[in-house]
JSON list of C-alpha atoms in Angstrom, two decimals:
[
{"chain": "A", "resi": 1, "resn": "ILE", "atom": "CA", "xyz": [10.65, 5.27, 4.09]},
{"chain": "A", "resi": 2, "resn": "ASN", "atom": "CA", "xyz": [13.31, 4.26, 1.61]},
{"chain": "A", "resi": 3, "resn": "ALA", "atom": "CA", "xyz": [14.60, 1.00, 3.13]},
{"chain": "A", "resi": 4, "resn": "GLU", "atom": "CA", "xyz": [17.40, 0.65, 0.60]},
{"chain": "A", "resi": 5, "resn": "TYR", "atom": "CA", "xyz": [18.72, 4.09, 1.51]},
{"chain": "A", "resi": 6, "resn": "MET", "atom": "CA", "xyz": [18.61, 3.33, 5.24]},
{"chain": "A", "resi": 7, "resn": "GLY", "atom": "CA", "xyz": [20.84, 0.30, 4.79]},
{"chain": "A", "resi": 8, "resn": "ASN", "atom": "CA", "xyz": [23.23, 0.03, 7.71]},
{"chain": "A", "resi": 9, "resn": "ASN", "atom": "CA", "xyz": [23.16, 3.75, 8.50]},
{"chain": "A", "resi": 10, "resn": "CYS", "atom": "CA", "xyz": [23.02, 3.70, 12.32]},
{"chain": "A", "resi": 11, "resn": "GLU", "atom": "CA", "xyz": [22.57, 7.45, 12.63]},
{"chain": "A", "resi": 12, "resn": "LEU", "atom": "CA", "xyz": [19.61, 7.41, 10.25]},
{"chain": "A", "resi": 13, "resn": "ARG", "atom": "CA", "xyz": [18.00, 4.54, 12.18]},
{"chain": "A", "resi": 14, "resn": "ARG", "atom": "CA", "xyz": [18.47, 6.60, 15.39]},
{"chain": "A", "resi": 15, "resn": "ILE", "atom": "CA", "xyz": [16.62, 9.53, 13.83]},
{"chain": "A", "resi": 16, "resn": "PHE", "atom": "CA", "xyz": [13.77, 7.37, 12.56]},
{"chain": "A", "resi": 17, "resn": "ARG", "atom": "CA", "xyz": [13.39, 5.77, 16.01]},
{"chain": "A", "resi": 18, "resn": "LEU", "atom": "CA", "xyz": [13.01, 9.27, 17.42]},
{"chain": "A", "resi": 19, "resn": "MET", "atom": "CA", "xyz": [10.38, 10.02, 14.77]},
{"chain": "A", "resi": 20, "resn": "GLU", "atom": "CA", "xyz": [8.34, 7.04, 15.92]},
{"chain": "A", "resi": 21, "resn": "HIS", "atom": "CA", "xyz": [8.05, 8.63, 19.37]},
{"chain": "A", "resi": 22, "resn": "SER", "atom": "CA", "xyz": [7.46, 12.20, 18.26]},
{"chain": "A", "resi": 23, "resn": "SER", "atom": "CA", "xyz": [4.89, 14.17, 16.29]},
{"chain": "A", "resi": 24, "resn": "PHE", "atom": "CA", "xyz": [7.32, 14.57, 13.38]},
{"chain": "A", "resi": 25, "resn": "ASN", "atom": "CA", "xyz": [5.09, 12.97, 10.75]},
{"chain": "A", "resi": 26, "resn": "LEU", "atom": "CA", "xyz": [7.62, 11.97, 8.10]},
{"chain": "A", "resi": 27, "resn": "ALA", "atom": "CA", "xyz": [5.21, 9.69, 6.26]},
{"chain": "A", "resi": 28, "resn": "ARG", "atom": "CA", "xyz": [2.64, 12.45, 5.76]},
{"chain": "A", "resi": 29, "resn": "LEU", "atom": "CA", "xyz": [5.33, 15.03, 4.99]},
{"chain": "A", "resi": 30, "resn": "SER", "atom": "CA", "xyz": [6.78, 12.75, 2.31]},
{"chain": "A", "resi": 31, "resn": "GLU", "atom": "CA", "xyz": [3.34, 12.11, 0.83]},
{"chain": "A", "resi": 32, "resn": "LEU", "atom": "CA", "xyz": [2.64, 15.83, 0.46]},
{"chain": "A", "resi": 33, "resn": "ASP", "atom": "CA", "xyz": [6.19, 16.66, -0.59]},
{"chain": "A", "resi": 34, "resn": "ARG", "atom": "CA", "xyz": [6.42, 14.19, -3.48]},
{"chain": "A", "resi": 35, "resn": "PRO", "atom": "CA", "xyz": [4.12, 15.90, -6.04]},
{"chain": "A", "resi": 36, "resn": "LEU", "atom": "CA", "xyz": [5.50, 19.33, -5.11]},
{"chain": "A", "resi": 37, "resn": "PHE", "atom": "CA", "xyz": [9.07, 18.19, -5.64]},
{"chain": "A", "resi": 38, "resn": "GLU", "atom": "CA", "xyz": [8.21, 16.42, -8.91]},
{"chain": "A", "resi": 39, "resn": "LYS", "atom": "CA", "xyz": [6.69, 19.67, -10.20]},
{"chain": "A", "resi": 40, "resn": "TYR", "atom": "CA", "xyz": [9.83, 21.57, -9.12]},
{"chain": "A", "resi": 41, "resn": "VAL", "atom": "CA", "xyz": [12.05, 19.09, -11.00]},
{"chain": "A", "resi": 42, "resn": "GLU", "atom": "CA", "xyz": [9.92, 19.37, -14.13]},
{"chain": "A", "resi": 43, "resn": "VAL", "atom": "CA", "xyz": [9.35, 23.14, -14.33]},
{"chain": "A", "resi": 44, "resn": "TYR", "atom": "CA", "xyz": [12.60, 24.35, -12.80]},
{"chain": "A", "resi": 45, "resn": "GLN", "atom": "CA", "xyz": [15.50, 21.90, -12.72]},
{"chain": "A", "resi": 46, "resn": "ARG", "atom": "CA", "xyz": [14.88, 20.32, -16.13]},
{"chain": "A", "resi": 47, "resn": "LYS", "atom": "CA", "xyz": [13.46, 23.38, -17.86]},
{"chain": "A", "resi": 48, "resn": "LEU", "atom": "CA", "xyz": [16.00, 25.90, -16.55]},
{"chain": "A", "resi": 49, "resn": "GLY", "atom": "CA", "xyz": [18.87, 23.50, -15.90]},
{"chain": "A", "resi": 50, "resn": "LYS", "atom": "CA", "xyz": [19.68, 24.75, -12.41]},
{"chain": "A", "resi": 51, "resn": "ASN", "atom": "CA", "xyz": [18.84, 24.42, -8.71]},
{"chain": "A", "resi": 52, "resn": "LEU", "atom": "CA", "xyz": [17.38, 27.01, -6.38]},
{"chain": "A", "resi": 53, "resn": "GLY", "atom": "CA", "xyz": [20.14, 28.70, -4.40]},
{"chain": "A", "resi": 54, "resn": "TYR", "atom": "CA", "xyz": [19.99, 30.37, -0.99]},
{"chain": "A", "resi": 55, "resn": "GLY", "atom": "CA", "xyz": [21.59, 33.82, -0.80]},
{"chain": "A", "resi": 56, "resn": "THR", "atom": "CA", "xyz": [21.24, 37.09, 1.10]},
{"chain": "A", "resi": 57, "resn": "ALA", "atom": "CA", "xyz": [17.63, 37.34, -0.10]},
{"chain": "A", "resi": 58, "resn": "GLY", "atom": "CA", "xyz": [16.94, 33.68, 0.76]},
{"chain": "A", "resi": 59, "resn": "PHE", "atom": "CA", "xyz": [15.28, 31.64, -1.99]},
{"chain": "A", "resi": 60, "resn": "ARG", "atom": "CA", "xyz": [13.83, 34.01, -4.58]},
{"chain": "A", "resi": 61, "resn": "ASP", "atom": "CA", "xyz": [12.33, 33.38, -8.03]},
{"chain": "A", "resi": 62, "resn": "LYS", "atom": "CA", "xyz": [9.00, 33.32, -9.82]},
{"chain": "A", "resi": 63, "resn": "ALA", "atom": "CA", "xyz": [6.29, 32.36, -7.34]},
{"chain": "A", "resi": 64, "resn": "ASP", "atom": "CA", "xyz": [5.17, 29.42, -9.51]},
{"chain": "A", "resi": 65, "resn": "TYR", "atom": "CA", "xyz": [8.53, 27.75, -8.94]},
{"chain": "A", "resi": 66, "resn": "LEU", "atom": "CA", "xyz": [8.53, 27.99, -5.15]},
{"chain": "A", "resi": 67, "resn": "GLU", "atom": "CA", "xyz": [5.83, 25.63, -3.86]},
{"chain": "A", "resi": 68, "resn": "SER", "atom": "CA", "xyz": [8.24, 22.78, -3.14]},
{"chain": "A", "resi": 69, "resn": "ALA", "atom": "CA", "xyz": [10.79, 25.16, -1.62]},
{"chain": "A", "resi": 70, "resn": "LEU", "atom": "CA", "xyz": [8.23, 26.70, 0.75]},
{"chain": "A", "resi": 71, "resn": "PHE", "atom": "CA", "xyz": [6.99, 23.32, 1.94]},
{"chain": "A", "resi": 72, "resn": "ARG", "atom": "CA", "xyz": [10.55, 22.18, 2.60]},
{"chain": "A", "resi": 73, "resn": "VAL", "atom": "CA", "xyz": [11.58, 25.46, 4.23]},
{"chain": "A", "resi": 74, "resn": "GLY", "atom": "CA", "xyz": [8.72, 24.82, 6.64]},
{"chain": "A", "resi": 75, "resn": "ILE", "atom": "CA", "xyz": [10.41, 21.54, 7.59]},
{"chain": "A", "resi": 76, "resn": "ILE", "atom": "CA", "xyz": [13.82, 23.25, 7.79]},
{"chain": "A", "resi": 77, "resn": "THR", "atom": "CA", "xyz": [12.59, 25.94, 10.18]},
{"chain": "A", "resi": 78, "resn": "ALA", "atom": "CA", "xyz": [10.81, 23.27, 12.23]},
{"chain": "A", "resi": 79, "resn": "LEU", "atom": "CA", "xyz": [14.05, 21.31, 12.66]},
{"chain": "A", "resi": 80, "resn": "LEU", "atom": "CA", "xyz": [15.94, 24.52, 13.46]},
{"chain": "A", "resi": 81, "resn": "SER", "atom": "CA", "xyz": [13.44, 25.56, 16.11]},
{"chain": "A", "resi": 82, "resn": "LYS", "atom": "CA", "xyz": [13.57, 22.13, 17.74]},
{"chain": "A", "resi": 83, "resn": "ILE", "atom": "CA", "xyz": [17.29, 22.61, 18.35]},
{"chain": "A", "resi": 84, "resn": "THR", "atom": "CA", "xyz": [17.02, 26.30, 19.36]},
{"chain": "A", "resi": 85, "resn": "ASP", "atom": "CA", "xyz": [13.97, 25.85, 21.63]},
{"chain": "A", "resi": 86, "resn": "PRO", "atom": "CA", "xyz": [12.77, 27.74, 23.67]},
{"chain": "A", "resi": 87, "resn": "LEU", "atom": "CA", "xyz": [13.93, 30.32, 21.15]},
{"chain": "A", "resi": 88, "resn": "GLY", "atom": "CA", "xyz": [11.92, 30.49, 17.95]},
{"chain": "A", "resi": 89, "resn": "ILE", "atom": "CA", "xyz": [12.94, 30.83, 14.30]},
{"chain": "A", "resi": 90, "resn": "GLY", "atom": "CA", "xyz": [11.46, 33.25, 11.74]},
{"chain": "A", "resi": 91, "resn": "LEU", "atom": "CA", "xyz": [10.18, 32.55, 8.21]},
{"chain": "A", "resi": 92, "resn": "MET", "atom": "CA", "xyz": [9.50, 35.57, 5.99]},
{"chain": "A", "resi": 93, "resn": "ILE", "atom": "CA", "xyz": [7.83, 35.28, 2.59]},
{"chain": "A", "resi": 94, "resn": "THR", "atom": "CA", "xyz": [8.68, 38.23, 0.36]},
{"chain": "A", "resi": 95, "resn": "ALA", "atom": "CA", "xyz": [10.51, 39.23, -2.80]},
{"chain": "A", "resi": 96, "resn": "SER", "atom": "CA", "xyz": [11.03, 42.82, -1.63]},
{"chain": "A", "resi": 97, "resn": "HIS", "atom": "CA", "xyz": [11.13, 45.17, -4.65]},
{"chain": "A", "resi": 98, "resn": "ASN", "atom": "CA", "xyz": [11.01, 42.39, -7.27]},
{"chain": "A", "resi": 99, "resn": "GLN", "atom": "CA", "xyz": [8.15, 42.12, -9.76]},
{"chain": "A", "resi": 100, "resn": "ILE", "atom": "CA", "xyz": [4.77, 41.02, -8.44]},
{"chain": "A", "resi": 101, "resn": "LYS", "atom": "CA", "xyz": [5.04, 37.62, -10.20]},
{"chain": "A", "resi": 102, "resn": "ASP", "atom": "CA", "xyz": [8.09, 36.82, -8.07]},
{"chain": "A", "resi": 103, "resn": "ASN", "atom": "CA", "xyz": [8.29, 35.75, -4.46]},
{"chain": "A", "resi": 104, "resn": "GLY", "atom": "CA", "xyz": [10.81, 34.38, -2.02]},
{"chain": "A", "resi": 105, "resn": "VAL", "atom": "CA", "xyz": [11.46, 33.08, 1.46]},
{"chain": "A", "resi": 106, "resn": "LYS", "atom": "CA", "xyz": [14.16, 33.80, 4.00]},
{"chain": "A", "resi": 107, "resn": "ILE", "atom": "CA", "xyz": [14.90, 32.28, 7.39]},
{"chain": "A", "resi": 108, "resn": "VAL", "atom": "CA", "xyz": [15.38, 34.55, 10.42]},
{"chain": "A", "resi": 109, "resn": "ASN", "atom": "CA", "xyz": [17.76, 33.51, 13.17]},
{"chain": "A", "resi": 110, "resn": "THR", "atom": "CA", "xyz": [16.79, 33.54, 16.85]},
{"chain": "A", "resi": 111, "resn": "ASP", "atom": "CA", "xyz": [18.42, 36.96, 17.41]},
{"chain": "A", "resi": 112, "resn": "GLY", "atom": "CA", "xyz": [16.58, 38.53, 14.48]},
{"chain": "A", "resi": 113, "resn": "SER", "atom": "CA", "xyz": [19.57, 38.31, 12.15]},
{"chain": "A", "resi": 114, "resn": "MET", "atom": "CA", "xyz": [20.01, 36.30, 8.95]},
{"chain": "A", "resi": 115, "resn": "ILE", "atom": "CA", "xyz": [20.60, 32.58, 9.30]},
{"chain": "A", "resi": 116, "resn": "SER", "atom": "CA", "xyz": [24.27, 31.62, 9.58]},
{"chain": "A", "resi": 117, "resn": "SER", "atom": "CA", "xyz": [26.07, 31.30, 6.25]},
{"chain": "A", "resi": 118, "resn": "GLN", "atom": "CA", "xyz": [27.65, 28.12, 7.65]},
{"chain": "A", "resi": 119, "resn": "ILE", "atom": "CA", "xyz": [24.39, 26.22, 7.23]},
{"chain": "A", "resi": 120, "resn": "GLU", "atom": "CA", "xyz": [23.15, 27.85, 4.01]},
{"chain": "A", "resi": 121, "resn": "LYS", "atom": "CA", "xyz": [24.63, 25.10, 1.83]},
{"chain": "A", "resi": 122, "resn": "GLY", "atom": "CA", "xyz": [22.84, 22.52, 3.97]},
{"chain": "A", "resi": 123, "resn": "ILE", "atom": "CA", "xyz": [19.59, 24.39, 3.39]},
{"chain": "A", "resi": 124, "resn": "GLU", "atom": "CA", "xyz": [20.21, 24.42, -0.37]},
{"chain": "A", "resi": 125, "resn": "SER", "atom": "CA", "xyz": [20.94, 20.69, -0.36]},
{"chain": "A", "resi": 126, "resn": "PHE", "atom": "CA", "xyz": [17.73, 20.03, 1.59]},
{"chain": "A", "resi": 127, "resn": "ILE", "atom": "CA", "xyz": [15.65, 21.89, -1.01]},
{"chain": "A", "resi": 128, "resn": "ASN", "atom": "CA", "xyz": [17.23, 20.03, -3.93]},
{"chain": "A", "resi": 129, "resn": "GLU", "atom": "CA", "xyz": [17.54, 16.49, -2.50]},
{"chain": "A", "resi": 130, "resn": "PRO", "atom": "CA", "xyz": [15.01, 14.15, -4.21]},
{"chain": "A", "resi": 131, "resn": "VAL", "atom": "CA", "xyz": [14.56, 11.85, -1.16]},
{"chain": "A", "resi": 132, "resn": "LEU", "atom": "CA", "xyz": [13.00, 13.76, 1.74]},
{"chain": "A", "resi": 133, "resn": "GLU", "atom": "CA", "xyz": [14.12, 11.35, 4.47]},
{"chain": "A", "resi": 134, "resn": "LYS", "atom": "CA", "xyz": [17.70, 11.66, 3.20]},
{"chain": "A", "resi": 135, "resn": "ALA", "atom": "CA", "xyz": [17.37, 15.45, 3.20]},
{"chain": "A", "resi": 136, "resn": "VAL", "atom": "CA", "xyz": [16.15, 15.35, 6.82]},
{"chain": "A", "resi": 137, "resn": "ASN", "atom": "CA", "xyz": [18.97, 13.07, 7.89]},
{"chain": "A", "resi": 138, "resn": "ASN", "atom": "CA", "xyz": [21.65, 15.21, 6.23]},
{"chain": "A", "resi": 139, "resn": "LEU", "atom": "CA", "xyz": [20.31, 18.48, 7.65]},
{"chain": "A", "resi": 140, "resn": "VAL", "atom": "CA", "xyz": [19.99, 17.05, 11.15]},
{"chain": "A", "resi": 141, "resn": "ALA", "atom": "CA", "xyz": [23.67, 16.05, 10.99]},
{"chain": "A", "resi": 142, "resn": "ILE", "atom": "CA", "xyz": [24.63, 19.57, 9.86]},
{"chain": "A", "resi": 143, "resn": "LEU", "atom": "CA", "xyz": [22.56, 21.25, 12.58]},
{"chain": "A", "resi": 144, "resn": "GLU", "atom": "CA", "xyz": [23.91, 18.97, 15.30]},
{"chain": "A", "resi": 145, "resn": "GLY", "atom": "CA", "xyz": [27.45, 19.74, 14.18]},
{"chain": "A", "resi": 146, "resn": "PHE", "atom": "CA", "xyz": [26.80, 23.49, 14.11]},
{"chain": "A", "resi": 147, "resn": "TYR", "atom": "CA", "xyz": [24.89, 23.79, 17.40]},
{"chain": "A", "resi": 148, "resn": "LYS", "atom": "CA", "xyz": [26.90, 21.05, 19.19]},
{"chain": "A", "resi": 149, "resn": "LYS", "atom": "CA", "xyz": [23.74, 19.37, 20.49]},
{"chain": "A", "resi": 150, "resn": "LYS", "atom": "CA", "xyz": [21.34, 16.65, 19.37]},
{"chain": "A", "resi": 151, "resn": "VAL", "atom": "CA", "xyz": [18.07, 17.39, 17.61]},
{"chain": "A", "resi": 152, "resn": "ASP", "atom": "CA", "xyz": [15.19, 16.18, 19.78]},
{"chain": "A", "resi": 153, "resn": "LEU", "atom": "CA", "xyz": [12.26, 15.58, 17.44]},
{"chain": "A", "resi": 154, "resn": "SER", "atom": "CA", "xyz": [9.84, 15.39, 20.36]},
{"chain": "A", "resi": 155, "resn": "VAL", "atom": "CA", "xyz": [10.45, 19.10, 21.12]},
{"chain": "A", "resi": 156, "resn": "VAL", "atom": "CA", "xyz": [7.63, 21.42, 20.07]},
{"chain": "A", "resi": 157, "resn": "GLY", "atom": "CA", "xyz": [9.51, 24.40, 18.66]},
{"chain": "A", "resi": 158, "resn": "THR", "atom": "CA", "xyz": [8.06, 27.69, 17.42]},
{"chain": "A", "resi": 159, "resn": "VAL", "atom": "CA", "xyz": [8.31, 29.26, 13.99]},
{"chain": "A", "resi": 160, "resn": "PHE", "atom": "CA", "xyz": [7.18, 32.88, 13.50]},
{"chain": "A", "resi": 161, "resn": "LEU", "atom": "CA", "xyz": [5.78, 33.56, 10.02]},
{"chain": "A", "resi": 162, "resn": "GLY", "atom": "CA", "xyz": [5.20, 36.75, 8.10]},
{"chain": "A", "resi": 163, "resn": "GLY", "atom": "CA", "xyz": [4.58, 37.69, 4.50]},
{"chain": "A", "resi": 164, "resn": "ASP", "atom": "CA", "xyz": [4.11, 40.59, 2.11]},
{"chain": "A", "resi": 165, "resn": "THR", "atom": "CA", "xyz": [1.00, 41.56, 0.13]},
{"chain": "A", "resi": 166, "resn": "ARG", "atom": "CA", "xyz": [1.75, 39.64, -3.08]},
{"chain": "A", "resi": 167, "resn": "PRO", "atom": "CA", "xyz": [-1.12, 37.48, -4.41]},
{"chain": "A", "resi": 168, "resn": "SER", "atom": "CA", "xyz": [1.05, 34.34, -4.15]},
{"chain": "A", "resi": 169, "resn": "THR", "atom": "CA", "xyz": [2.11, 34.86, -0.53]},
{"chain": "A", "resi": 170, "resn": "ALA", "atom": "CA", "xyz": [-0.94, 33.38, 1.21]},
{"chain": "A", "resi": 171, "resn": "HIS", "atom": "CA", "xyz": [-0.69, 30.08, -0.71]},
{"chain": "A", "resi": 172, "resn": "LEU", "atom": "CA", "xyz": [3.05, 29.77, -0.19]},
{"chain": "A", "resi": 173, "resn": "LYS", "atom": "CA", "xyz": [2.70, 30.56, 3.49]},
{"chain": "A", "resi": 174, "resn": "SER", "atom": "CA", "xyz": [0.01, 27.89, 3.87]},
{"chain": "A", "resi": 175, "resn": "LEU", "atom": "CA", "xyz": [2.43, 25.29, 2.47]},
{"chain": "A", "resi": 176, "resn": "ALA", "atom": "CA", "xyz": [5.14, 26.30, 4.93]},
{"chain": "A", "resi": 177, "resn": "SER", "atom": "CA", "xyz": [2.70, 26.40, 7.84]},
{"chain": "A", "resi": 178, "resn": "GLN", "atom": "CA", "xyz": [1.38, 22.92, 7.02]},
{"chain": "A", "resi": 179, "resn": "ALA", "atom": "CA", "xyz": [4.91, 21.49, 6.95]},
{"chain": "A", "resi": 180, "resn": "ILE", "atom": "CA", "xyz": [5.77, 23.19, 10.27]},
{"chain": "A", "resi": 181, "resn": "GLN", "atom": "CA", "xyz": [2.72, 21.70, 11.98]},
{"chain": "A", "resi": 182, "resn": "LEU", "atom": "CA", "xyz": [3.24, 18.23, 10.51]},
{"chain": "A", "resi": 183, "resn": "SER", "atom": "CA", "xyz": [6.78, 18.42, 11.89]},
{"chain": "A", "resi": 184, "resn": "GLY", "atom": "CA", "xyz": [5.26, 18.76, 15.36]},
{"chain": "A", "resi": 185, "resn": "ASN", "atom": "CA", "xyz": [5.86, 22.47, 15.81]},
{"chain": "A", "resi": 186, "resn": "VAL", "atom": "CA", "xyz": [3.85, 25.64, 16.39]},
{"chain": "A", "resi": 187, "resn": "ALA", "atom": "CA", "xyz": [3.41, 28.06, 13.47]},
{"chain": "A", "resi": 188, "resn": "HIS", "atom": "CA", "xyz": [2.74, 31.58, 14.80]},
{"chain": "A", "resi": 189, "resn": "ASP", "atom": "CA", "xyz": [1.54, 33.66, 11.86]},
{"chain": "A", "resi": 190, "resn": "TYR", "atom": "CA", "xyz": [1.85, 37.47, 12.08]},
{"chain": "A", "resi": 191, "resn": "GLY", "atom": "CA", "xyz": [0.03, 37.94, 8.77]},
{"chain": "A", "resi": 192, "resn": "GLN", "atom": "CA", "xyz": [1.06, 40.75, 6.44]},
{"chain": "A", "resi": 193, "resn": "VAL", "atom": "CA", "xyz": [4.16, 42.43, 7.86]},
{"chain": "A", "resi": 194, "resn": "THR", "atom": "CA", "xyz": [7.34, 44.03, 6.58]},
{"chain": "A", "resi": 195, "resn": "THR", "atom": "CA", "xyz": [10.59, 42.12, 6.79]},
{"chain": "A", "resi": 196, "resn": "PRO", "atom": "CA", "xyz": [12.00, 44.44, 9.53]},
{"chain": "A", "resi": 197, "resn": "ILE", "atom": "CA", "xyz": [8.88, 43.90, 11.62]},
{"chain": "A", "resi": 198, "resn": "LEU", "atom": "CA", "xyz": [9.25, 40.11, 11.52]},
{"chain": "A", "resi": 199, "resn": "HIS", "atom": "CA", "xyz": [12.97, 40.29, 12.33]},
{"chain": "A", "resi": 200, "resn": "HIS", "atom": "CA", "xyz": [12.18, 42.53, 15.31]},
{"chain": "A", "resi": 201, "resn": "LEU", "atom": "CA", "xyz": [9.35, 40.32, 16.57]},
{"chain": "A", "resi": 202, "resn": "VAL", "atom": "CA", "xyz": [11.53, 37.18, 16.38]},
{"chain": "A", "resi": 203, "resn": "ARG", "atom": "CA", "xyz": [14.24, 38.91, 18.40]},
{"chain": "A", "resi": 204, "resn": "GLN", "atom": "CA", "xyz": [11.88, 40.39, 21.00]},
{"chain": "A", "resi": 205, "resn": "ASN", "atom": "CA", "xyz": [9.91, 37.16, 21.42]},
{"chain": "A", "resi": 206, "resn": "ASN", "atom": "CA", "xyz": [13.16, 35.32, 22.11]},
{"chain": "A", "resi": 207, "resn": "ILE", "atom": "CA", "xyz": [14.42, 37.95, 24.56]},
{"chain": "A", "resi": 208, "resn": "VAL", "atom": "CA", "xyz": [11.36, 37.36, 26.74]},
{"chain": "A", "resi": 209, "resn": "ALA", "atom": "CA", "xyz": [11.49, 33.58, 26.12]},
{"chain": "A", "resi": 210, "resn": "GLU", "atom": "CA", "xyz": [15.00, 33.48, 27.59]},
{"chain": "A", "resi": 211, "resn": "LYS", "atom": "CA", "xyz": [13.48, 34.87, 30.78]},
{"chain": "A", "resi": 212, "resn": "GLY", "atom": "CA", "xyz": [10.86, 32.13, 30.85]},
{"chain": "A", "resi": 213, "resn": "ASP", "atom": "CA", "xyz": [8.07, 34.44, 29.67]},
{"chain": "A", "resi": 214, "resn": "LYS", "atom": "CA", "xyz": [5.82, 32.90, 27.00]},
{"chain": "A", "resi": 215, "resn": "THR", "atom": "CA", "xyz": [3.93, 36.13, 26.27]},
{"chain": "A", "resi": 216, "resn": "ARG", "atom": "CA", "xyz": [3.90, 36.75, 22.52]},
{"chain": "A", "resi": 217, "resn": "GLN", "atom": "CA", "xyz": [4.99, 40.11, 21.14]},
{"chain": "A", "resi": 218, "resn": "THR", "atom": "CA", "xyz": [2.51, 41.86, 18.86]},
{"chain": "A", "resi": 219, "resn": "ILE", "atom": "CA", "xyz": [2.79, 44.15, 15.86]},
{"chain": "A", "resi": 220, "resn": "GLN", "atom": "CA", "xyz": [1.53, 46.95, 18.13]},
{"chain": "A", "resi": 221, "resn": "ASP", "atom": "CA", "xyz": [4.54, 46.29, 20.40]},
{"chain": "A", "resi": 222, "resn": "TYR", "atom": "CA", "xyz": [6.78, 46.93, 17.40]},
{"chain": "A", "resi": 223, "resn": "TYR", "atom": "CA", "xyz": [5.21, 50.33, 16.70]},
{"chain": "A", "resi": 224, "resn": "GLU", "atom": "CA", "xyz": [5.26, 51.32, 20.36]},
{"chain": "A", "resi": 225, "resn": "TYR", "atom": "CA", "xyz": [8.93, 50.30, 20.69]},
{"chain": "A", "resi": 226, "resn": "TYR", "atom": "CA", "xyz": [10.19, 52.37, 17.76]},
{"chain": "A", "resi": 227, "resn": "GLY", "atom": "CA", "xyz": [7.62, 55.13, 18.27]},
{"chain": "A", "resi": 228, "resn": "GLY", "atom": "CA", "xyz": [8.87, 55.49, 21.82]},
{"chain": "A", "resi": 229, "resn": "LEU", "atom": "CA", "xyz": [12.49, 55.70, 20.68]},
{"chain": "A", "resi": 230, "resn": "PHE", "atom": "CA", "xyz": [11.59, 58.33, 18.07]},
{"chain": "A", "resi": 231, "resn": "ALA", "atom": "CA", "xyz": [9.64, 60.39, 20.61]},
{"chain": "A", "resi": 232, "resn": "GLN", "atom": "CA", "xyz": [12.60, 60.24, 23.00]},
{"chain": "A", "resi": 233, "resn": "LEU", "atom": "CA", "xyz": [14.96, 61.37, 20.24]},
{"chain": "A", "resi": 234, "resn": "ILE", "atom": "CA", "xyz": [12.77, 64.35, 19.32]},
{"chain": "A", "resi": 235, "resn": "GLN", "atom": "CA", "xyz": [12.27, 65.32, 22.96]},
{"chain": "A", "resi": 236, "resn": "GLU", "atom": "CA", "xyz": [16.00, 65.29, 23.68]},
{"chain": "A", "resi": 237, "resn": "ASN", "atom": "CA", "xyz": [16.73, 67.31, 20.53]},
{"chain": "A", "resi": 238, "resn": "CYS", "atom": "CA", "xyz": [14.07, 69.91, 21.29]},
{"chain": "A", "resi": 239, "resn": "SER", "atom": "CA", "xyz": [15.08, 70.26, 24.93]},
{"chain": "A", "resi": 240, "resn": "GLY", "atom": "CA", "xyz": [18.69, 70.91, 24.00]},
{"chain": "A", "resi": 241, "resn": "ARG", "atom": "CA", "xyz": [19.97, 68.11, 26.24]},
{"chain": "A", "resi": 242, "resn": "ARG", "atom": "CA", "xyz": [21.40, 66.30, 23.23]},
{"chain": "A", "resi": 243, "resn": "ARG", "atom": "CA", "xyz": [21.75, 67.05, 19.54]},
{"chain": "A", "resi": 244, "resn": "TYR", "atom": "CA", "xyz": [21.47, 64.27, 17.00]},
{"chain": "A", "resi": 245, "resn": "PRO", "atom": "CA", "xyz": [21.64, 64.74, 13.22]},
{"chain": "A", "resi": 246, "resn": "LEU", "atom": "CA", "xyz": [18.23, 63.74, 11.80]},
{"chain": "A", "resi": 247, "resn": "LEU", "atom": "CA", "xyz": [18.35, 62.09, 8.38]},
{"chain": "A", "resi": 248, "resn": "LEU", "atom": "CA", "xyz": [15.18, 61.45, 6.37]},
{"chain": "A", "resi": 249, "resn": "ASP", "atom": "CA", "xyz": [15.17, 58.50, 3.95]},
{"chain": "A", "resi": 250, "resn": "LEU", "atom": "CA", "xyz": [12.57, 59.08, 1.22]},
{"chain": "A", "resi": 251, "resn": "SER", "atom": "CA", "xyz": [13.26, 55.94, -0.78]},
{"chain": "A", "resi": 252, "resn": "LEU", "atom": "CA", "xyz": [10.10, 53.97, -1.59]},
{"chain": "A", "resi": 253, "resn": "ILE", "atom": "CA", "xyz": [10.27, 50.19, -1.81]},
{"chain": "A", "resi": 254, "resn": "HIS", "atom": "CA", "xyz": [7.76, 47.38, -1.49]},
{"chain": "A", "resi": 255, "resn": "ILE", "atom": "CA", "xyz": [7.97, 45.03, 1.46]}
]
């Protein structure tokens, strides 16, 4: 831990005292983060003269540039899920229709929507801050201000992961998963799924979690949910009880 940075920062000392009594392993996280961040600085910040930015598509660029970002996004989602517990947060690794050499990561909110734009800048700062403990401290302050509650690092939150079929996805997901677990959280990996599937599963898992049910939703639940709605739509149209216009989208995109 950077003692000079801590100085007389009372709030930072409060957070580190909490870390001592939780499974948030900052020392190990920092050890693993350091070479990843140094590589990011060398091949991205210095070479390209810019920082990774978080937009509608999340963080997205060539897969070779994203190792540090994925590790740190794992920590970000862990901190988020500690404050939203018992509701989980989603982490989707995909670059959608981009070239195969690209990849990306986006964070899914507890209701299955995109993460609030109000904390996107905090996420960007976390990814690009050289000192990990400073990044943690700053993000915790942002999250506590946004959610109007304290981050309890002893909470074991849940992060739901998914990824596309790109060759780089498995490695990037492993980095995120490792960071989530070292932060004292559960990483629930749904494997290869589309982005809509992960958004749906995050939302449905949290609907049942609000009722105190810890049963995990499955990919089969997703197909049965929308298959059932489609069957109902067709049945009502064929019976004449209701008439809905049926539109067929034939666009083909990668997940």
